[in-house]
Amino acid sequence: MEKEIPDKELTDASTFMGIDVGMNYLAVASTTDRKCSFFAGGEIKNLRNQHKSMRARLQSKGTSSAKRMLKHIAGKEKRLMRDVNHKISKEIVKFASERGVSVIGLEDLTGIRESTLSKVSKKKRHNHSSWAFRQLQTFIEYKAREAGIITHYVDPSYTSQTCIRCNHISKNNRNRLSFRCEKCGYENNADLIGAMNIEHKTRDYRYILESQGCLSATQTNA
Ligand SMILES: [Zn+2]
């Protein structure tokens, strides 16, 4: 199963790509040369909303058949999400390959899980669906490896609040799905801003490798 595929060599001309995972679009990709792509989850969002109201009804019933039904829904949703994640990760890695991307940057969501998810209620935690995001990232990671592309996890702090034109950081820059810098007025889709900032942070990884004298690194998550 282990196939030795050499990683793409990192040079000054290397192309990097940032991936933002989220609720609106399942993923948004942005490359160093400003090519971007939005990956929607198709029917999954509607289905999850349908399930959400159904779950609420069944939970209030509390009968054994209601409990069975809840289990059935959960299993169905999990399988569907897995299929969607497989499909989208494949598309993302194809997009990266076609654009000669050497390193794909992903947000390190482990910190979010610890600090945010422990504070939110169980009900909210289901909506947050961090497992689905993590699964998508894992699928991207191994499909990228097969394509000889390195993946690297970056600190997700302020990636949705930092202006990519003037670097001004503020919560006020973001208003749900739209981004508007309160300082310079730069406007764009908020998820795309996230992907662009992740790409910036991923680019820094090249300098880390350079400083360690291992530009053709074989490790993925240092
Ligand atoms: Zn700005």
Short mmCIF file of N, CA and C in Angstrom, two decimals, residues 47-67 69-70 73 123:
data_model
loop_
_atom_site.label_atom_id
_atom_site.label_comp_id
_atom_site.label_asym_id
_atom_site.label_seq_id
_atom_site.Cartn_x
_atom_site.Cartn_y
_atom_site.Cartn_z
N LEU A 47 -30.11 18.47 3.73
CA LEU A 47 -30.40 17.24 4.44
C LEU A 47 -30.10 17.37 5.93
N ARG A 48 -29.01 18.04 6.24
CA ARG A 48 -28.65 18.23 7.65
C ARG A 48 -29.69 19.08 8.36
N ASN A 49 -30.21 20.08 7.66
CA ASN A 49 -31.26 20.91 8.25
C ASN A 49 -32.55 20.12 8.49
N GLN A 50 -32.89 19.29 7.50
CA GLN A 50 -34.07 18.42 7.66
C GLN A 50 -33.91 17.51 8.86
N HIS A 51 -32.73 16.90 8.93
CA HIS A 51 -32.45 15.98 10.03
C HIS A 51 -32.51 16.69 11.37
N LYS A 52 -32.08 17.94 11.37
CA LYS A 52 -32.03 18.70 12.61
C LYS A 52 -33.42 18.85 13.23
N SER A 53 -34.40 19.21 12.40
CA SER A 53 -35.75 19.37 12.93
C SER A 53 -36.35 18.01 13.30
N MET A 54 -36.02 17.00 12.49
CA MET A 54 -36.52 15.66 12.78
C MET A 54 -35.96 15.16 14.10
N ARG A 55 -34.68 15.46 14.32
CA ARG A 55 -34.01 15.04 15.56
C ARG A 55 -34.67 15.67 16.78
N ALA A 56 -35.00 16.94 16.64
CA ALA A 56 -35.63 17.65 17.76
C ALA A 56 -36.96 17.00 18.12
N ARG A 57 -37.74 16.65 17.09
CA ARG A 57 -39.04 16.01 17.32
C ARG A 57 -38.87 14.66 18.02
N LEU A 58 -37.94 13.88 17.48
CA LEU A 58 -37.74 12.53 18.02
C LEU A 58 -37.20 12.55 19.44
N GLN A 59 -36.33 13.53 19.70
CA GLN A 59 -35.75 13.62 21.04
C GLN A 59 -36.81 13.94 22.08
N SER A 60 -37.79 14.76 21.70
CA SER A 60 -38.82 15.12 22.66
C SER A 60 -39.76 13.93 22.93
N LYS A 61 -39.85 13.02 21.97
CA LYS A 61 -40.69 11.82 22.15
C LYS A 61 -40.08 10.88 23.19
N GLY A 62 -38.81 10.58 22.98
CA GLY A 62 -38.09 9.76 23.95
C GLY A 62 -38.47 8.29 23.98
N THR A 63 -39.29 7.80 23.05
CA THR A 63 -39.65 6.38 23.02
C THR A 63 -38.51 5.55 22.43
N SER A 64 -38.61 4.24 22.56
CA SER A 64 -37.53 3.40 22.06
C SER A 64 -37.49 3.41 20.53
N SER A 65 -38.65 3.51 19.90
CA SER A 65 -38.64 3.57 18.44
C SER A 65 -38.07 4.91 17.96
N ALA A 66 -38.33 5.95 18.73
CA ALA A 66 -37.75 7.26 18.40
C ALA A 66 -36.23 7.21 18.52
N LYS A 67 -35.76 6.51 19.53
CA LYS A 67 -34.32 6.37 19.73
C LYS A 67 -33.67 5.59 18.59
N MET A 69 -34.81 5.43 15.58
CA MET A 69 -34.89 6.32 14.42
C MET A 69 -33.74 7.34 14.46
N LEU A 70 -33.45 7.86 15.65
CA LEU A 70 -32.36 8.83 15.82
C LEU A 70 -31.02 8.22 15.42
N ILE A 73 -30.83 7.93 11.64
CA ILE A 73 -30.54 9.23 11.01
C ILE A 73 -29.06 9.58 11.15
N LYS A 123 -25.86 19.90 22.00
CA LYS A 123 -26.73 20.18 20.86
C LYS A 123 -25.99 21.01 19.82
#
